[in-house]
Amino acid sequence: APALLYAWEKVTPARNGRQKIDKLTTLGTFLSPSLAKDLNYLDYYAPSARREQAMATRAKYVEVMRLAYQAGVQVIAGSDYSTNENDRVSIVDELSAWVQAGFESRVALEAATKNAAHPLRLAETVGQVDPGYVADLLILAGNPAVDIRHVEKPVMVVRNGVAYPIEQLLTSEVRRHRDQRAIRAVLERQVIAWNEKD
């Protein structure tokens, strides 16, 4: 987190941020900001003495992402899921971070489906619900266009035309790991706060 703070001190979104965005646009590059991971660092792991700087960096990070989107850079969602316990943000966390940053739910959903198919060179077969496309679907309990957090409430997966209830797919080990991850993240934040006498 300190390295991230130092690096972003040099960024002025309207000036050097814009130059880099223009270059991305010219090259037709895809941008996967991994927003949730970096905001997670800034929110929970930046030294408390640098809290004000962390908040300013957070705002810059989101502004650069918004400038890129407005400039026409193809934004795609990826969680940057890591082997480090405190890094394990999921695609749901990533889409939620986008919405919290001011993007419409539709933009976040397209970034994870339709847009994400392009750099994988699968845009002709996956990423949207249309005739001729692979008919694998995630059925949710609610409409993610209304509330993006519905993405974390799947009820069924349709794979090759066969419907699988979500409870059938979630093993007890997966459920246990999900709970452990949440508990461990809280404990790690407590350790950092304790060491900083916070």
PDB file of C-alpha atoms in Angstrom:
ATOM      1  CA  ALA A   1       0.000   0.000   0.000  1.00  0.00           C
ATOM      2  CA  PRO A   2       2.753   2.586   0.720  1.00  0.00           C
ATOM      3  CA  ALA A   3       4.256   1.933  -2.754  1.00  0.00           C
ATOM      4  CA  LEU A   4       0.829   2.419  -4.319  1.00  0.00           C
ATOM      5  CA  LEU A   5       0.450   5.747  -2.490  1.00  0.00           C
ATOM      6  CA  TYR A   6       3.878   6.997  -3.610  1.00  0.00           C
ATOM      7  CA  ALA A   7       3.244   5.994  -7.236  1.00  0.00           C
ATOM      8  CA  TRP A   8      -0.133   7.762  -7.378  1.00  0.00           C
ATOM      9  CA  GLU A   9       1.270  10.991  -5.886  1.00  0.00           C
ATOM     10  CA  LYS A  10       2.762  11.630  -9.346  1.00  0.00           C
ATOM     11  CA  VAL A  11      -0.538  11.204 -11.167  1.00  0.00           C
ATOM     12  CA  THR A  12      -2.618  14.226 -12.125  1.00  0.00           C
ATOM     13  CA  PRO A  13      -5.592  12.647 -13.927  1.00  0.00           C
ATOM     14  CA  ALA A  14      -6.412  15.670 -16.102  1.00  0.00           C
ATOM     15  CA  ARG A  15      -2.792  15.986 -17.289  1.00  0.00           C
ATOM     16  CA  ASN A  16      -0.543  12.892 -17.347  1.00  0.00           C
ATOM     17  CA  GLY A  17      -3.484  10.567 -16.711  1.00  0.00           C
ATOM     18  CA  ARG A  18      -5.197  11.874 -19.824  1.00  0.00           C
ATOM     19  CA  GLN A  19      -2.050  11.415 -21.937  1.00  0.00           C
ATOM     20  CA  LYS A  20      -1.837   7.748 -21.010  1.00  0.00           C
ATOM     21  CA  ILE A  21      -5.550   7.251 -21.650  1.00  0.00           C
ATOM     22  CA  ASP A  22      -5.223   8.799 -25.115  1.00  0.00           C
ATOM     23  CA  LYS A  23      -2.381   6.357 -25.833  1.00  0.00           C
ATOM     24  CA  LEU A  24      -4.559   3.419 -24.726  1.00  0.00           C
ATOM     25  CA  THR A  25      -7.369   4.642 -26.989  1.00  0.00           C
ATOM     26  CA  THR A  26      -5.020   4.972 -29.988  1.00  0.00           C
ATOM     27  CA  LEU A  27      -3.648   1.455 -29.468  1.00  0.00           C
ATOM     28  CA  GLY A  28      -7.111  -0.070 -29.020  1.00  0.00           C
ATOM     29  CA  THR A  29      -6.006  -1.478 -25.671  1.00  0.00           C
ATOM     30  CA  PHE A  30      -8.308  -3.041 -23.076  1.00  0.00           C
ATOM     31  CA  LEU A  31      -8.226  -1.709 -19.510  1.00  0.00           C
ATOM     32  CA  SER A  32      -8.859  -4.041 -16.586  1.00  0.00           C
ATOM     33  CA  PRO A  33      -8.504  -1.711 -13.587  1.00  0.00           C
ATOM     34  CA  SER A  34      -8.755  -4.336 -10.800  1.00  0.00           C
ATOM     35  CA  LEU A  35     -10.494  -1.580  -8.884  1.00  0.00           C
ATOM     36  CA  ALA A  36     -11.659  -3.648  -5.897  1.00  0.00           C
ATOM     37  CA  LYS A  37      -8.181  -4.953  -5.077  1.00  0.00           C
ATOM     38  CA  ASP A  38      -6.505  -1.550  -5.020  1.00  0.00           C
ATOM     39  CA  LEU A  39      -9.377   0.171  -3.220  1.00  0.00           C
ATOM     40  CA  ASN A  40      -9.265  -2.664  -0.673  1.00  0.00           C
ATOM     41  CA  TYR A  41      -5.611  -1.823  -0.015  1.00  0.00           C
ATOM     42  CA  LEU A  42      -6.352   1.888   0.274  1.00  0.00           C
ATOM     43  CA  ASP A  43      -9.353   1.368   2.558  1.00  0.00           C
ATOM     44  CA  TYR A  44      -7.856  -1.199   4.927  1.00  0.00           C
ATOM     45  CA  TYR A  45      -4.094  -1.501   4.602  1.00  0.00           C
ATOM     46  CA  ALA A  46      -2.735   2.009   4.052  1.00  0.00           C
ATOM     47  CA  PRO A  47      -0.938   3.259   7.206  1.00  0.00           C
ATOM     48  CA  SER A  48      -3.376   5.238   9.364  1.00  0.00           C
ATOM     49  CA  ALA A  49      -0.916   8.171   9.401  1.00  0.00           C
ATOM     50  CA  ARG A  50      -1.414   8.419   5.617  1.00  0.00           C
ATOM     51  CA  ARG A  51      -5.205   8.105   5.673  1.00  0.00           C
ATOM     52  CA  GLU A  52      -5.768  11.489   4.036  1.00  0.00           C
ATOM     53  CA  GLN A  53      -3.374  10.638   1.210  1.00  0.00           C
ATOM     54  CA  ALA A  54      -5.046   7.253   0.780  1.00  0.00           C
ATOM     55  CA  MET A  55      -8.434   8.935   0.320  1.00  0.00           C
ATOM     56  CA  ALA A  56      -6.965  11.338  -2.281  1.00  0.00           C
ATOM     57  CA  THR A  57      -5.368   8.392  -4.105  1.00  0.00           C
ATOM     58  CA  ARG A  58      -8.688   6.543  -4.055  1.00  0.00           C
ATOM     59  CA  ALA A  59     -10.399   9.503  -5.753  1.00  0.00           C
ATOM     60  CA  LYS A  60      -7.616   9.725  -8.387  1.00  0.00           C
ATOM     61  CA  TYR A  61      -7.814   6.024  -9.158  1.00  0.00           C
ATOM     62  CA  VAL A  62     -11.556   6.212  -9.762  1.00  0.00           C
ATOM     63  CA  GLU A  63     -11.211   9.436 -11.801  1.00  0.00           C
ATOM     64  CA  VAL A  64      -8.624   7.884 -14.144  1.00  0.00           C
ATOM     65  CA  MET A  65     -10.906   4.884 -14.676  1.00  0.00           C
ATOM     66  CA  ARG A  66     -13.848   7.193 -15.438  1.00  0.00           C
ATOM     67  CA  LEU A  67     -11.747   9.267 -17.874  1.00  0.00           C
ATOM     68  CA  ALA A  68     -10.703   6.068 -19.661  1.00  0.00           C
ATOM     69  CA  TYR A  69     -14.309   4.939 -20.021  1.00  0.00           C
ATOM     70  CA  GLN A  70     -15.417   8.366 -21.307  1.00  0.00           C
ATOM     71  CA  ALA A  71     -12.531   8.372 -23.819  1.00  0.00           C
ATOM     72  CA  GLY A  72     -13.804   5.107 -25.288  1.00  0.00           C
ATOM     73  CA  VAL A  73     -11.228   2.729 -23.830  1.00  0.00           C
ATOM     74  CA  GLN A  74     -12.755  -0.765 -23.665  1.00  0.00           C
ATOM     75  CA  VAL A  75     -12.979  -1.504 -19.926  1.00  0.00           C
ATOM     76  CA  ILE A  76     -13.163  -5.119 -18.797  1.00  0.00           C
ATOM     77  CA  ALA A  77     -13.767  -6.543 -15.339  1.00  0.00           C
ATOM     78  CA  GLY A  78     -11.256  -8.869 -13.741  1.00  0.00           C
ATOM     79  CA  SER A  79     -10.884  -9.520 -10.028  1.00  0.00           C
ATOM     80  CA  ASP A  80      -7.079  -9.990  -9.975  1.00  0.00           C
ATOM     81  CA  TYR A  81      -7.777 -12.767  -7.457  1.00  0.00           C
ATOM     82  CA  SER A  82      -4.536 -13.582  -5.638  1.00  0.00           C
ATOM     83  CA  THR A  83      -3.092 -16.332  -3.485  1.00  0.00           C
ATOM     84  CA  ASN A  84      -2.706 -13.800  -0.658  1.00  0.00           C
ATOM     85  CA  GLU A  85      -5.629 -14.048   1.730  1.00  0.00           C
ATOM     86  CA  ASN A  86      -6.059 -10.260   2.000  1.00  0.00           C
ATOM     87  CA  ASP A  87      -6.050  -9.967  -1.796  1.00  0.00           C
ATOM     88  CA  ARG A  88      -8.892 -12.350  -2.471  1.00  0.00           C
ATOM     89  CA  VAL A  89     -11.421  -9.966  -3.916  1.00  0.00           C
ATOM     90  CA  SER A  90     -13.923 -11.713  -6.173  1.00  0.00           C
ATOM     91  CA  ILE A  91     -15.547 -10.600  -9.408  1.00  0.00           C
ATOM     92  CA  VAL A  92     -18.600  -9.627  -7.324  1.00  0.00           C
ATOM     93  CA  ASP A  93     -16.397  -7.276  -5.274  1.00  0.00           C
ATOM     94  CA  GLU A  94     -15.000  -5.831  -8.507  1.00  0.00           C
ATOM     95  CA  LEU A  95     -18.422  -5.134 -10.050  1.00  0.00           C
ATOM     96  CA  SER A  96     -19.647  -3.619  -6.766  1.00  0.00           C
ATOM     97  CA  ALA A  97     -16.584  -1.345  -6.656  1.00  0.00           C
ATOM     98  CA  TRP A  98     -17.407  -0.095 -10.154  1.00  0.00           C
ATOM     99  CA  VAL A  99     -20.980   0.767  -9.153  1.00  0.00           C
ATOM    100  CA  GLN A 100     -19.775   2.463  -5.950  1.00  0.00           C
ATOM    101  CA  ALA A 101     -17.366   4.486  -8.118  1.00  0.00           C
ATOM    102  CA  GLY A 102     -20.345   5.869 -10.047  1.00  0.00           C
ATOM    103  CA  PHE A 103     -20.630   3.497 -13.010  1.00  0.00           C
ATOM    104  CA  GLU A 104     -24.040   2.147 -14.003  1.00  0.00           C
ATOM    105  CA  SER A 105     -24.692  -1.509 -13.177  1.00  0.00           C
ATOM    106  CA  ARG A 106     -25.142  -2.105 -16.921  1.00  0.00           C
ATOM    107  CA  VAL A 107     -21.576  -0.912 -17.610  1.00  0.00           C
ATOM    108  CA  ALA A 108     -20.152  -3.199 -14.907  1.00  0.00           C
ATOM    109  CA  LEU A 109     -22.128  -6.213 -16.175  1.00  0.00           C
ATOM    110  CA  GLU A 110     -21.072  -5.640 -19.795  1.00  0.00           C
ATOM    111  CA  ALA A 111     -17.438  -5.312 -18.659  1.00  0.00           C
ATOM    112  CA  ALA A 112     -17.613  -8.789 -17.111  1.00  0.00           C
ATOM    113  CA  THR A 113     -19.446 -10.468 -19.994  1.00  0.00           C
ATOM    114  CA  LYS A 114     -19.639  -8.908 -23.456  1.00  0.00           C
ATOM    115  CA  ASN A 115     -16.459  -6.794 -23.159  1.00  0.00           C
ATOM    116  CA  ALA A 116     -14.434  -9.517 -21.440  1.00  0.00           C
ATOM    117  CA  ALA A 117     -15.071 -11.886 -24.355  1.00  0.00           C
ATOM    118  CA  HIS A 118     -13.106  -9.659 -26.774  1.00  0.00           C
ATOM    119  CA  PRO A 119      -9.547  -9.894 -25.368  1.00  0.00           C
ATOM    120  CA  LEU A 120     -10.115 -13.652 -24.947  1.00  0.00           C
ATOM    121  CA  ARG A 121     -10.999 -13.802 -28.668  1.00  0.00           C
ATOM    122  CA  LEU A 122     -14.337 -15.416 -27.802  1.00  0.00           C
ATOM    123  CA  ALA A 123     -16.660 -12.551 -28.747  1.00  0.00           C
ATOM    124  CA  GLU A 124     -18.314 -14.619 -31.500  1.00  0.00           C
ATOM    125  CA  THR A 125     -19.405 -17.377 -29.125  1.00  0.00           C
ATOM    126  CA  VAL A 126     -19.708 -16.067 -25.534  1.00  0.00           C
ATOM    127  CA  GLY A 127     -20.565 -12.905 -23.630  1.00  0.00           C
ATOM    128  CA  GLN A 128     -24.184 -12.373 -24.577  1.00  0.00           C
ATOM    129  CA  VAL A 129     -27.501 -14.169 -24.828  1.00  0.00           C
ATOM    130  CA  ASP A 130     -28.194 -14.511 -28.546  1.00  0.00           C
ATOM    131  CA  PRO A 131     -28.823 -17.288 -31.108  1.00  0.00           C
ATOM    132  CA  GLY A 132     -25.572 -19.063 -31.983  1.00  0.00           C
ATOM    133  CA  TYR A 133     -23.866 -18.213 -28.690  1.00  0.00           C
ATOM    134  CA  VAL A 134     -22.914 -20.729 -26.001  1.00  0.00           C
ATOM    135  CA  ALA A 135     -25.984 -21.092 -23.803  1.00  0.00           C
ATOM    136  CA  ASP A 136     -24.286 -21.179 -20.395  1.00  0.00           C
ATOM    137  CA  LEU A 137     -26.170 -18.975 -17.942  1.00  0.00           C
ATOM    138  CA  LEU A 138     -25.967 -17.863 -14.334  1.00  0.00           C
ATOM    139  CA  ILE A 139     -29.485 -17.478 -12.932  1.00  0.00           C
ATOM    140  CA  LEU A 140     -29.692 -14.946 -10.080  1.00  0.00           C
ATOM    141  CA  ALA A 141     -32.184 -14.332  -7.274  1.00  0.00           C
ATOM    142  CA  GLY A 142     -32.642 -10.680  -8.291  1.00  0.00           C
ATOM    143  CA  ASN A 143     -31.953  -8.201 -11.060  1.00  0.00           C
ATOM    144  CA  PRO A 144     -28.276  -7.064 -10.994  1.00  0.00           C
ATOM    145  CA  ALA A 145     -29.179  -4.024 -13.122  1.00  0.00           C
ATOM    146  CA  VAL A 146     -31.178  -2.795 -10.117  1.00  0.00           C
ATOM    147  CA  ASP A 147     -28.704  -3.932  -7.428  1.00  0.00           C
ATOM    148  CA  ILE A 148     -25.303  -5.235  -8.519  1.00  0.00           C
ATOM    149  CA  ARG A 149     -24.944  -7.291  -5.317  1.00  0.00           C
ATOM    150  CA  HIS A 150     -27.520  -9.706  -6.756  1.00  0.00           C
ATOM    151  CA  VAL A 151     -24.573 -11.139  -8.717  1.00  0.00           C
ATOM    152  CA  GLU A 152     -23.473 -12.828  -5.493  1.00  0.00           C
ATOM    153  CA  LYS A 153     -26.864 -14.539  -5.110  1.00  0.00           C
ATOM    154  CA  PRO A 154     -26.918 -17.232  -7.798  1.00  0.00           C
ATOM    155  CA  VAL A 155     -29.703 -19.797  -7.631  1.00  0.00           C
ATOM    156  CA  MET A 156     -28.858 -21.915 -10.668  1.00  0.00           C
ATOM    157  CA  VAL A 157     -26.221 -22.510 -13.339  1.00  0.00           C
ATOM    158  CA  VAL A 158     -27.212 -23.686 -16.825  1.00  0.00           C
ATOM    159  CA  ARG A 159     -24.331 -25.503 -18.527  1.00  0.00           C
ATOM    160  CA  ASN A 160     -24.715 -27.167 -21.936  1.00  0.00           C
ATOM    161  CA  GLY A 161     -28.483 -26.957 -21.563  1.00  0.00           C
ATOM    162  CA  VAL A 162     -28.520 -28.716 -18.150  1.00  0.00           C
ATOM    163  CA  ALA A 163     -29.727 -26.774 -15.088  1.00  0.00           C
ATOM    164  CA  TYR A 164     -27.823 -27.225 -11.809  1.00  0.00           C
ATOM    165  CA  PRO A 165     -29.200 -25.796  -8.534  1.00  0.00           C
ATOM    166  CA  ILE A 166     -26.481 -23.753  -6.832  1.00  0.00           C
ATOM    167  CA  GLU A 167     -26.610 -25.789  -3.606  1.00  0.00           C
ATOM    168  CA  GLN A 168     -25.705 -28.870  -5.621  1.00  0.00           C
ATOM    169  CA  LEU A 169     -22.552 -27.104  -6.874  1.00  0.00           C
ATOM    170  CA  LEU A 170     -21.387 -25.591  -3.582  1.00  0.00           C
ATOM    171  CA  THR A 171     -19.562 -28.259  -1.627  1.00  0.00           C
ATOM    172  CA  SER A 172     -19.228 -27.969   2.140  1.00  0.00           C
ATOM    173  CA  GLU A 173     -15.523 -27.227   1.589  1.00  0.00           C
ATOM    174  CA  VAL A 174     -16.344 -24.244  -0.643  1.00  0.00           C
ATOM    175  CA  ARG A 175     -18.825 -22.909   1.915  1.00  0.00           C
ATOM    176  CA  ARG A 176     -16.277 -23.322   4.719  1.00  0.00           C
ATOM    177  CA  HIS A 177     -13.556 -21.577   2.694  1.00  0.00           C
ATOM    178  CA  ARG A 178     -15.892 -18.641   1.984  1.00  0.00           C
ATOM    179  CA  ASP A 179     -16.531 -18.159   5.725  1.00  0.00           C
ATOM    180  CA  GLN A 180     -12.861 -18.568   6.612  1.00  0.00           C
ATOM    181  CA  ARG A 181     -11.870 -15.940   4.068  1.00  0.00           C
ATOM    182  CA  ALA A 182     -14.238 -13.366   5.579  1.00  0.00           C
ATOM    183  CA  ILE A 183     -13.059 -14.076   9.133  1.00  0.00           C
ATOM    184  CA  ARG A 184      -9.358 -14.020   8.191  1.00  0.00           C
ATOM    185  CA  ALA A 185      -9.724 -10.657   6.435  1.00  0.00           C
ATOM    186  CA  VAL A 186     -11.164  -9.103   9.605  1.00  0.00           C
ATOM    187  CA  LEU A 187      -8.371 -10.581  11.744  1.00  0.00           C
ATOM    188  CA  GLU A 188      -5.678  -9.272   9.392  1.00  0.00           C
ATOM    189  CA  ARG A 189      -7.119  -5.779   9.527  1.00  0.00           C
ATOM    190  CA  GLN A 190      -7.182  -5.968  13.322  1.00  0.00           C
ATOM    191  CA  VAL A 191      -3.496  -6.958  13.405  1.00  0.00           C
ATOM    192  CA  ILE A 192      -2.556  -3.961  11.251  1.00  0.00           C
ATOM    193  CA  ALA A 193      -4.627  -1.589  13.393  1.00  0.00           C
ATOM    194  CA  TRP A 194      -3.100  -3.031  16.592  1.00  0.00           C
ATOM    195  CA  ASN A 195       0.455  -2.622  15.272  1.00  0.00           C
ATOM    196  CA  GLU A 196      -0.307   0.999  14.444  1.00  0.00           C
ATOM    197  CA  LYS A 197      -1.766   1.532  17.924  1.00  0.00           C
ATOM    198  CA  ASP A 198      -5.134   2.245  16.307  1.00  0.00           C
TER     199      ASP A 198
END
